[in-house]
Coordinates of C-alpha atoms and ligand atoms in Angstrom, one line a residue:
X147 CA 474.7 112.6 110.9
X148 CA 472.7 111.9 114.0
X149 CA 470.2 109.1 114.0
X150 CA 466.8 109.9 115.4
X151 CA 465.6 107.1 117.6
X152 CA 461.8 106.7 117.4
X153 CA 460.2 105.7 120.6
X154 CA 457.9 102.7 120.5
X155 CA 455.3 101.9 123.0
X156 CA 453.8 98.5 123.6
X157 CA 450.8 99.1 121.4
X158 CA 453.1 99.7 118.5
X159 CA 455.1 96.6 119.5
X160 CA 452.1 94.3 119.2
X161 CA 451.3 95.9 115.8
X162 CA 454.8 95.1 114.7
X163 CA 454.9 91.6 116.2
X164 CA 453.2 90.2 113.2
X165 CA 455.6 92.0 110.8
X166 CA 458.6 90.8 112.7
X167 CA 458.6 87.2 111.5
X168 CA 458.1 88.1 107.8
X169 CA 460.8 90.8 108.1
X170 CA 463.2 88.2 109.5
X171 CA 462.4 85.9 106.6
X172 CA 462.9 88.7 104.1
X173 CA 466.3 89.5 105.6
X174 CA 467.3 85.9 105.6
X175 CA 466.7 85.7 101.9
X176 CA 468.3 89.0 101.0
X177 CA 471.8 88.2 99.6
X178 CA 473.0 91.7 100.4
X179 CA 472.6 91.1 104.1
X180 CA 475.8 89.2 104.8
X181 CA 479.2 90.2 106.1
X182 CA 481.7 91.6 103.7
X183 CA 484.5 89.1 103.1
X184 CA 488.0 89.9 104.4
X185 CA 490.5 90.7 101.7
X186 CA 493.9 89.4 103.0
X187 CA 496.9 91.7 102.9
X188 CA 500.6 91.0 102.5
X189 CA 501.7 90.7 106.1
X190 CA 504.7 93.1 106.2
X191 CA 503.8 95.9 108.5
X192 CA 505.5 95.7 111.9
X193 CA 502.9 95.2 114.7
X194 CA 502.6 98.3 116.8
X195 CA 502.4 97.7 120.5
X196 CA 500.6 100.6 122.3
X197 CA 502.7 102.5 124.9
X198 CA 502.0 101.7 128.6
X199 CA 500.5 104.4 130.9
X200 CA 500.5 104.2 134.7
X201 CA 496.8 104.3 135.7
X202 CA 497.5 105.8 139.1
X203 CA 497.9 109.3 137.7
X204 CA 497.1 109.5 134.0
X205 CA 496.1 112.5 131.9
X206 CA 495.1 112.3 128.3
X207 CA 492.6 113.5 125.7
X208 CA 490.7 112.1 122.8
X209 CA 491.3 113.9 119.5
X210 CA 491.0 113.5 115.8
X211 CA 494.1 112.9 113.7
X212 CA 495.3 111.2 110.5
X213 CA 496.8 107.7 110.6
X214 CA 499.1 106.2 108.0
X215 CA 497.8 102.7 108.4
X216 CA 500.0 101.3 105.6
X217 CA 502.0 102.7 102.7
X218 CA 499.5 104.5 100.6
X219 CA 496.7 104.3 103.1
X220 CA 496.1 107.4 105.2
X221 CA 492.8 107.8 107.0
X222 CA 491.2 110.3 109.3
X223 CA 491.0 108.7 112.7
X224 CA 490.4 109.2 116.4
X225 CA 492.8 108.4 119.2
X226 CA 493.5 108.7 122.9
X227 CA 496.7 109.9 124.6
X228 CA 498.3 111.3 121.4
X229 CA 498.0 108.1 119.4
X230 CA 496.6 108.7 115.9
X231 CA 494.4 105.6 116.4
X232 CA 493.5 103.6 119.5
X233 CA 495.3 104.7 122.7
X234 CA 497.8 103.8 125.4
X235 CA 497.5 100.6 127.4
X236 CA 496.6 101.6 131.0
X237 CA 498.3 99.3 133.5
X238 CA 497.4 99.3 137.2
X239 CA 497.6 96.8 140.1
X240 CA 494.4 95.4 141.7
X241 CA 493.4 97.5 144.7
X242 CA 495.1 100.7 143.5
X243 CA 493.2 103.9 142.7
X244 CA 492.8 104.8 139.0
X245 CA 493.0 108.5 138.2
X246 CA 492.6 110.0 134.8
X247 CA 492.3 113.6 133.9
X248 CA 490.4 113.3 130.6
X249 CA 489.9 116.1 128.1
X250 CA 487.6 115.9 125.1
X251 CA 489.3 117.5 122.2
X252 CA 486.9 116.0 119.7
X253 CA 484.3 118.1 117.9
X254 CA 481.6 115.9 119.3
X255 CA 480.5 114.7 122.8
X256 CA 482.1 111.6 124.1
X257 CA 482.8 109.7 127.3
X258 CA 484.7 106.6 128.4
X259 CA 483.3 103.2 129.5
X260 CA 485.7 100.9 131.4
X261 CA 484.6 97.7 129.9
X262 CA 484.5 94.9 132.4
X263 CA 485.6 96.9 135.4
X264 CA 483.5 97.3 138.5
X265 CA 483.2 101.0 138.9
X266 CA 480.7 103.5 140.5
X267 CA 477.8 104.4 138.2
X268 CA 479.0 108.0 137.8
X269 CA 482.3 106.7 136.4
X270 CA 480.9 104.1 134.1
X271 CA 480.3 106.1 131.0
X272 CA 476.5 106.0 131.1
X273 CA 475.3 106.8 127.5
X274 CA 474.0 110.3 128.4
X275 CA 476.8 111.1 130.8
X276 CA 478.9 112.8 128.1
X277 CA 481.6 115.4 128.0
X278 CA 481.0 118.3 125.6
X279 CA 483.7 119.2 123.1
X280 CA 486.4 121.1 124.9
X281 CA 485.3 119.7 128.3
X282 CA 487.1 117.6 130.9
X283 CA 486.2 114.9 133.3
X284 CA 488.0 113.3 136.2
X285 CA 487.7 109.6 136.1
X286 CA 488.7 108.2 139.5
X287 CA 487.9 104.8 141.1
X288 CA 489.5 102.0 143.0
X289 CA 490.3 99.0 140.8
X290 CA 488.6 96.0 142.4
X291 CA 488.8 93.6 139.5
X292 CA 491.0 90.5 139.3
X293 CA 494.2 90.6 137.3
X294 CA 493.2 90.5 133.7
X295 CA 492.5 92.2 130.3
X296 CA 489.9 94.9 130.3
X297 CA 489.5 97.7 127.9
X298 CA 488.1 101.2 127.5
X299 CA 486.1 102.8 124.7
X300 CA 483.5 105.6 124.2
X301 CA 479.8 104.9 125.1
X302 CA 477.7 108.0 124.1
X303 CA 474.2 107.2 123.2
X304 CA 473.9 106.5 119.4
X305 CA 477.6 107.3 118.8
X306 CA 479.5 104.4 120.3
X307 CA 479.7 102.5 117.0
X308 CA 480.9 105.6 115.2
X309 CA 483.6 106.6 117.7
X310 CA 484.9 103.2 118.3
X311 CA 485.0 102.4 114.6
X312 CA 487.0 105.6 113.9
X313 CA 489.6 104.5 116.4
X314 CA 488.8 105.1 120.0
X315 CA 489.7 102.1 122.2
X316 CA 492.5 101.0 124.5
X317 CA 493.5 98.2 126.8
X318 CA 493.2 98.4 130.6
X319 CA 495.4 95.8 132.1
X320 CA 495.1 94.9 135.8
X321 CA 498.0 93.0 137.5
X322 CA 498.7 91.9 141.1
X323 CA 501.6 90.4 143.1
X324 CA 499.8 87.0 143.1
X325 CA 499.7 87.1 139.3
X326 CA 503.3 88.1 139.0
X327 CA 504.3 85.2 141.2
X328 CA 503.0 82.8 138.5
X329 CA 505.9 83.8 136.2
X330 CA 503.8 84.1 133.1
X331 CA 505.5 85.7 130.1
X332 CA 505.9 89.4 130.8
X333 CA 507.3 92.6 129.3
X334 CA 507.8 92.3 125.5
X335 CA 506.5 88.7 125.7
X336 CA 503.1 89.8 127.0
X337 CA 501.4 91.3 124.0
X338 CA 497.9 92.8 123.8
X339 CA 496.3 92.3 120.4
X340 CA 493.1 94.2 119.5
X341 CA 491.5 92.9 116.3
X342 CA 489.2 95.1 114.3
X343 CA 487.8 95.0 110.8
X344 CA 487.5 98.3 108.8
X345 CA 486.5 99.5 105.4
X346 CA 489.5 101.2 104.1
X347 CA 488.0 102.1 100.7
X348 CA 486.0 104.8 102.5
X349 CA 488.9 105.9 104.8
X350 CA 487.6 105.5 108.3
X351 CA 484.4 107.4 107.7
X352 CA 481.5 105.9 109.6
X353 CA 478.6 105.7 107.2
X354 CA 476.5 102.7 107.9
X355 CA 473.9 101.6 105.4
X356 CA 470.5 100.2 106.4
X357 CA 472.0 96.7 106.0
X358 CA 474.9 97.7 108.2
X359 CA 472.5 98.8 110.9
X360 CA 470.7 95.6 110.5
X361 CA 473.6 93.0 110.8
X362 CA 476.4 95.3 112.0
X363 CA 479.1 97.0 110.0
X364 CA 481.8 94.7 108.5
X365 CA 485.0 95.8 106.8
X366 CA 487.2 94.0 104.3
X367 CA 490.5 94.7 106.1
X368 CA 491.6 93.3 109.5
X369 CA 493.7 95.6 111.7
X370 CA 495.7 94.4 114.6
X371 CA 496.6 97.2 117.0
X372 CA 495.6 99.6 114.3
X373 CA 497.7 98.0 111.5
X374 CA 496.5 96.1 108.4
X375 CA 498.8 93.2 107.3
X376 CA 500.5 93.1 110.7
X377 CA 503.7 91.1 111.2
X378 CA 505.3 90.4 114.6
X379 CA 508.8 89.0 115.1
X380 CA 509.1 86.4 117.8
X381 CA 511.7 84.3 119.5
X382 CA 511.5 80.5 120.1
X383 CA 509.8 80.9 123.4
X384 CA 506.4 81.2 125.0
X385 CA 504.3 84.4 124.6
X386 CA 501.2 85.6 126.4
X387 CA 498.7 87.2 123.9
X388 CA 495.8 89.1 125.2
X389 CA 493.2 88.9 122.4
X390 CA 490.5 91.5 122.3
X391 CA 487.8 91.6 119.7
X392 CA 487.4 95.3 119.3
X393 CA 485.3 95.1 116.1
X394 CA 481.8 96.6 115.7
X395 CA 480.2 93.3 114.6
X396 CA 482.6 90.7 113.3
X397 CA 483.2 87.5 115.3
X398 CA 486.6 85.8 115.0
X399 CA 487.3 82.1 115.5
X400 CA 491.0 82.6 116.4
X401 CA 493.4 79.7 115.7
X402 CA 497.0 79.2 114.6
X403 CA 497.8 78.2 111.0
X404 CA 500.4 75.6 112.3
X405 CA 497.6 73.6 114.0
X406 CA 499.4 74.0 117.3
X407 CA 497.3 74.3 120.4
X408 CA 497.2 77.4 122.5
X409 CA 496.9 77.4 126.3
X410 CA 493.9 79.4 127.3
X411 CA 494.7 81.1 130.6
X412 CA 492.2 84.0 130.9
X413 CA 488.8 85.2 129.9
X414 CA 487.0 88.6 130.1
X415 CA 487.4 88.8 133.9
X416 CA 491.0 87.6 134.2
X417 CA 492.8 84.4 134.8
X418 CA 491.2 80.9 134.8
X419 CA 491.8 78.5 137.7
X420 CA 494.0 76.4 135.4
X421 CA 495.2 76.5 131.8
X422 CA 493.2 74.7 129.1
X423 CA 494.7 73.5 125.8
X424 CA 492.5 74.8 122.9
X425 CA 492.7 74.7 119.1
X426 CA 490.5 77.8 118.7
X427 CA 488.7 80.5 120.5
X428 CA 485.6 82.2 119.3
X429 CA 485.3 85.8 120.4
X430 CA 482.5 88.2 119.6
X431 CA 482.8 92.0 119.9
X432 CA 483.8 93.0 123.4
X433 CA 485.1 89.6 124.5
X434 CA 488.7 88.8 125.5
X435 CA 490.8 85.7 125.9
X436 CA 494.4 85.3 127.1
X437 CA 496.4 82.6 125.5
X438 CA 499.9 81.2 125.8
X439 CA 501.6 80.4 122.5
X440 CA 504.8 78.4 122.4
X441 CA 507.0 79.1 119.4
X442 CA 509.7 76.8 120.9
X443 CA 509.5 74.0 118.4
X444 CA 510.1 76.3 115.4
X445 CA 513.3 77.5 113.8
X446 CA 514.4 80.9 112.6
X447 CA 512.5 81.8 109.4
X448 CA 509.4 79.9 110.2
X449 CA 506.0 81.7 109.9
X450 CA 502.8 81.1 111.7
X451 CA 499.6 83.0 111.1
X452 CA 496.9 84.0 113.6
X453 CA 493.8 83.1 111.6
X454 CA 490.1 83.0 111.9
X455 CA 488.5 79.7 110.9
X456 CA 485.0 79.5 109.4
X457 CA 482.3 78.7 112.0
X458 CA 478.7 77.6 112.0
X459 CA 475.8 79.2 113.7
X460 CA 475.3 82.6 112.0
X461 CA 473.5 83.2 108.8
X462 CA 475.4 86.4 108.2
X463 CA 479.0 85.7 109.0
X464 CA 481.6 82.9 109.7
X465 CA 481.7 81.4 106.2
X466 CA 485.3 82.4 105.5
X467 CA 488.7 81.3 106.7
X468 CA 491.1 84.3 106.7
X469 CA 494.5 85.2 108.1
X470 CA 494.7 88.0 110.7
X471 CA 498.4 88.5 111.3
X472 CA 501.8 86.8 110.9
X473 CA 504.3 85.7 113.5
X474 CA 507.8 85.2 112.1
X475 CA 510.5 83.5 114.1
X476 CA 513.6 85.7 113.9
X477 CA 515.7 84.5 116.9
X478 CA 516.6 81.4 118.8
X479 CA 516.2 81.9 122.6
X480 CA 515.9 79.7 125.6
X481 CA 512.4 79.7 127.0
X482 CA 512.5 80.7 130.7
X483 CA 508.8 80.0 131.1
X484 CA 507.9 77.1 133.3
X485 CA 504.5 75.7 132.6
X486 CA 502.0 76.2 135.5
X487 CA 499.3 73.8 136.4
X488 CA 497.1 76.3 138.4
X489 CA 496.5 80.0 137.9
X490 CA 494.1 81.8 140.1
X491 CA 491.0 80.5 141.9
X492 CA 487.7 81.2 140.2
X493 CA 485.1 81.3 143.0
X494 CA 481.9 79.8 141.5
X495 CA 478.6 81.5 142.2
X496 CA 476.2 78.8 143.2
X497 CA 472.7 78.8 141.7
X498 CA 471.0 78.3 145.0
X499 CA 472.1 81.8 146.0
X500 CA 470.0 83.4 143.2
X501 CA 467.0 85.3 144.5
X502 CA 465.5 86.0 141.1
X503 CA 465.5 84.8 137.5
X504 CA 464.9 87.4 134.7
X505 CA 464.4 86.4 131.1
X506 CA 465.1 88.8 128.2
X507 CA 464.0 88.1 124.7
X508 CA 466.8 89.1 122.4
X509 CA 465.5 87.2 119.4
X510 CA 462.9 89.3 117.7
X511 CA 463.2 92.0 115.2
X512 CA 461.0 94.9 114.1
X513 CA 460.1 95.5 110.5
X514 CA 462.9 96.8 108.4
X515 CA 461.4 99.3 106.1
X516 CA 463.8 101.9 104.8
X517 CA 465.0 105.1 106.3
X518 CA 462.1 105.9 108.7
X519 CA 463.0 103.0 110.9
X520 CA 466.7 102.6 110.1
X521 CA 468.6 101.2 113.1
X522 CA 465.4 100.4 114.9
X523 CA 465.1 96.7 114.3
X524 CA 466.6 95.0 117.3
X525 CA 464.6 95.5 120.5
X526 CA 465.9 94.1 123.8
X527 CA 462.9 92.3 125.4
X528 CA 460.6 94.3 123.2
X529 CA 462.0 97.7 124.1
X530 CA 464.5 100.2 122.7
X531 CA 466.9 102.2 124.9
X532 CA 465.4 105.2 126.8
X533 CA 467.7 106.9 129.3
X534 CA 464.6 108.1 131.2
X535 CA 463.2 104.7 131.8
X536 CA 464.1 102.3 134.6
X537 CA 463.8 98.8 133.1
X538 CA 465.1 96.6 135.9
X539 CA 465.9 97.1 139.6
X540 CA 468.2 94.8 141.5
X541 CA 469.6 94.7 145.0
X542 CA 473.2 95.5 145.7
X543 CA 475.2 92.3 146.6
X544 CA 472.3 90.0 145.6
X545 CA 472.7 87.1 143.2
X546 CA 470.4 86.7 140.2
X547 CA 470.2 84.5 137.1
X548 CA 469.6 86.3 133.8
X549 CA 468.5 84.5 130.7
X550 CA 469.2 85.9 127.2
X551 CA 466.8 84.1 125.0
X552 CA 467.6 84.1 121.3
X553 CA 465.5 80.9 120.6
X554 CA 463.5 82.6 117.9
X555 CA 466.2 84.9 116.7
X556 CA 468.0 85.0 113.4
X557 CA 471.0 87.0 114.4
X558 CA 474.0 86.7 116.7
X559 CA 474.0 89.0 119.8
X560 CA 477.0 89.4 122.2
X561 CA 475.3 90.5 125.4
X562 CA 477.3 92.7 127.8
X563 CA 476.5 93.8 131.3
X564 CA 477.9 96.9 132.9
X565 CA 478.8 97.2 136.6
X566 CA 480.7 93.9 137.0
X567 CA 481.5 90.4 136.0
X568 CA 479.2 87.4 135.7
X569 CA 479.5 83.6 135.1
X570 CA 477.9 81.7 132.4
X571 CA 475.7 78.9 133.7
X572 CA 474.3 77.2 130.6
X573 CA 473.5 77.3 127.0
X574 CA 470.6 75.4 125.5
X575 CA 469.8 75.2 121.8
X576 CA 472.4 76.0 119.1
X577 CA 475.8 74.9 120.4
X578 CA 474.1 73.4 123.5
X579 CA 477.1 73.7 125.8
X580 CA 479.6 76.2 127.3
X581 CA 482.9 76.8 125.6
X582 CA 486.2 76.6 127.4
X583 CA 486.5 80.4 127.4
X584 CA 483.1 80.7 129.1
X585 CA 484.1 78.9 132.2
X586 CA 485.8 81.9 133.9
X587 CA 484.6 85.4 134.7
X588 CA 482.8 87.1 131.9
X589 CA 481.2 90.4 131.0
X590 CA 480.1 89.6 127.5
X591 CA 478.5 86.4 126.3
X592 CA 477.5 85.4 122.7
X593 CA 474.1 84.0 121.9
X594 CA 473.8 82.5 118.4
X595 CA 470.4 82.2 116.8
X596 CA 468.4 79.4 118.5
X597 CA 470.4 79.7 121.8
X598 CA 469.3 80.6 125.3
X599 CA 472.2 81.6 127.5
X600 CA 471.9 81.7 131.3
X601 CA 474.3 83.8 133.4
X602 CA 474.6 84.2 137.1
X603 CA 475.7 87.5 138.6
X604 CA 476.4 88.9 142.0
X605 CA 475.6 92.6 141.7
X606 CA 478.3 94.8 143.2
X607 CA 477.6 97.3 146.0
X608 CA 477.9 100.3 143.7
X609 CA 474.4 101.9 143.6
X610 CA 472.9 103.7 140.6
X611 CA 471.9 103.2 137.0
X612 CA 473.8 101.0 134.6
X613 CA 473.1 99.6 131.2
X614 CA 473.2 96.1 129.6
X615 CA 473.2 95.7 125.9
X616 CA 474.1 94.0 122.7
X617 CA 477.8 94.6 121.9
X618 CA 477.2 94.5 118.2
X619 CA 477.8 98.2 118.1
X620 CA 475.2 98.9 115.4
X621 CA 472.6 97.0 117.4
X622 CA 473.6 98.9 120.5
X623 CA 473.3 102.3 118.9
X624 CA 470.0 101.2 117.4
X625 CA 468.7 100.9 120.9
X626 CA 469.3 97.2 121.8
X627 CA 470.2 98.4 125.3
X628 CA 468.3 98.7 128.6
X629 CA 468.8 100.2 132.0
X630 CA 469.1 98.5 135.3
X631 CA 469.4 100.1 138.6
X632 CA 471.4 98.7 141.6
X633 CA 469.7 99.8 144.8
Ligands
CU910 CU1 472.8 92.3 118.7

């Protein structure tokens, strides 16, 4: 069922300003407004690894299907490129031209957003640039991004959450000769992992309640590459895992049950300048991290779990430790990987280049009063998405500092900019610092309640209208999204 988004003007906003605080307090005290706990599975389903598609000349559709997720669990789902759920991994080299002949075989309008990629506005999957059922669209652009892990998913206004939840998402992996020369684990030892929580008691039907629209939709089952209870057989060597949080709202604090460190090598926008040893990496919806995991010290039969540790900072989630998937060592092999001390230069954007600072209040909520306003409680800087409005105008190739201010907020908001990558300058309040995985190129950054996060961005030369928004997909579909035009 389609949500109706009510348009608010500033007069109404001031009327609701008084209500906002009491609404927040009410929500804080409502025991129903917390994330569902994860119910761990038996980890016995082999991890599927999506097939790889050459991005230079691809053709595929989106269509509905049924997926047998596990024995006894079959759901209605959506997939790309013939997959019952999720889609093929697109691979392409930096500088090459991506071409996709895309057909919409769904019974609803859709489009594709190339998350993290620097693409012309007409190719970016703007929320109202949709392809009708039965229609086609030619996606075509040069891949300018650094080698790294990007992804693609639908972005139609007020239907992103629904379509992504029901299965539409895939990896978009960019490589280069420079990257290959590093000798990082490749082929079957380079494994993309998309982690998503779903409600399997309701199939994959997307039916958010008012509370779901408020805090985001949380499931009780974690899927990795579309599988609950996933298990992956490994050799005693080093693997490259590309972690993507493809969930609607859940944040994961990824760690290994063995207590072993991981080598962080990449962030949203590709490789770091040097590996960093980490014990855990906290990823909100939309964020990626690449890690090297060395199973070399283990023996055949040993098991290690990828887990999410509890974390502080959110009133609604993070209270639970849970397992995500299992690695089981099944063979002894020599490890050909030679540790590298440097990866790829990350050119820092200097603050003195910035010609403007813009601050966006992401921390206030509207009153939450039943069905008439469902989904309409998270404004972005006091406004809800309107495709006909131009909220911000920036100059092509200029540098700006943007502040996402959640100082007075009570919820977590992963903020995502379309059009290109940025760097995170600072975080004040809350955690009060940048995390290791925030020191490379980023396109999504998490702000906990109480935090103000500053980013610096050099806008690309592609002109036109783009969006920036909260990547909690229920917040996004509820209108926590604004336009900006590059001119
Ligand atoms: Cu949000």
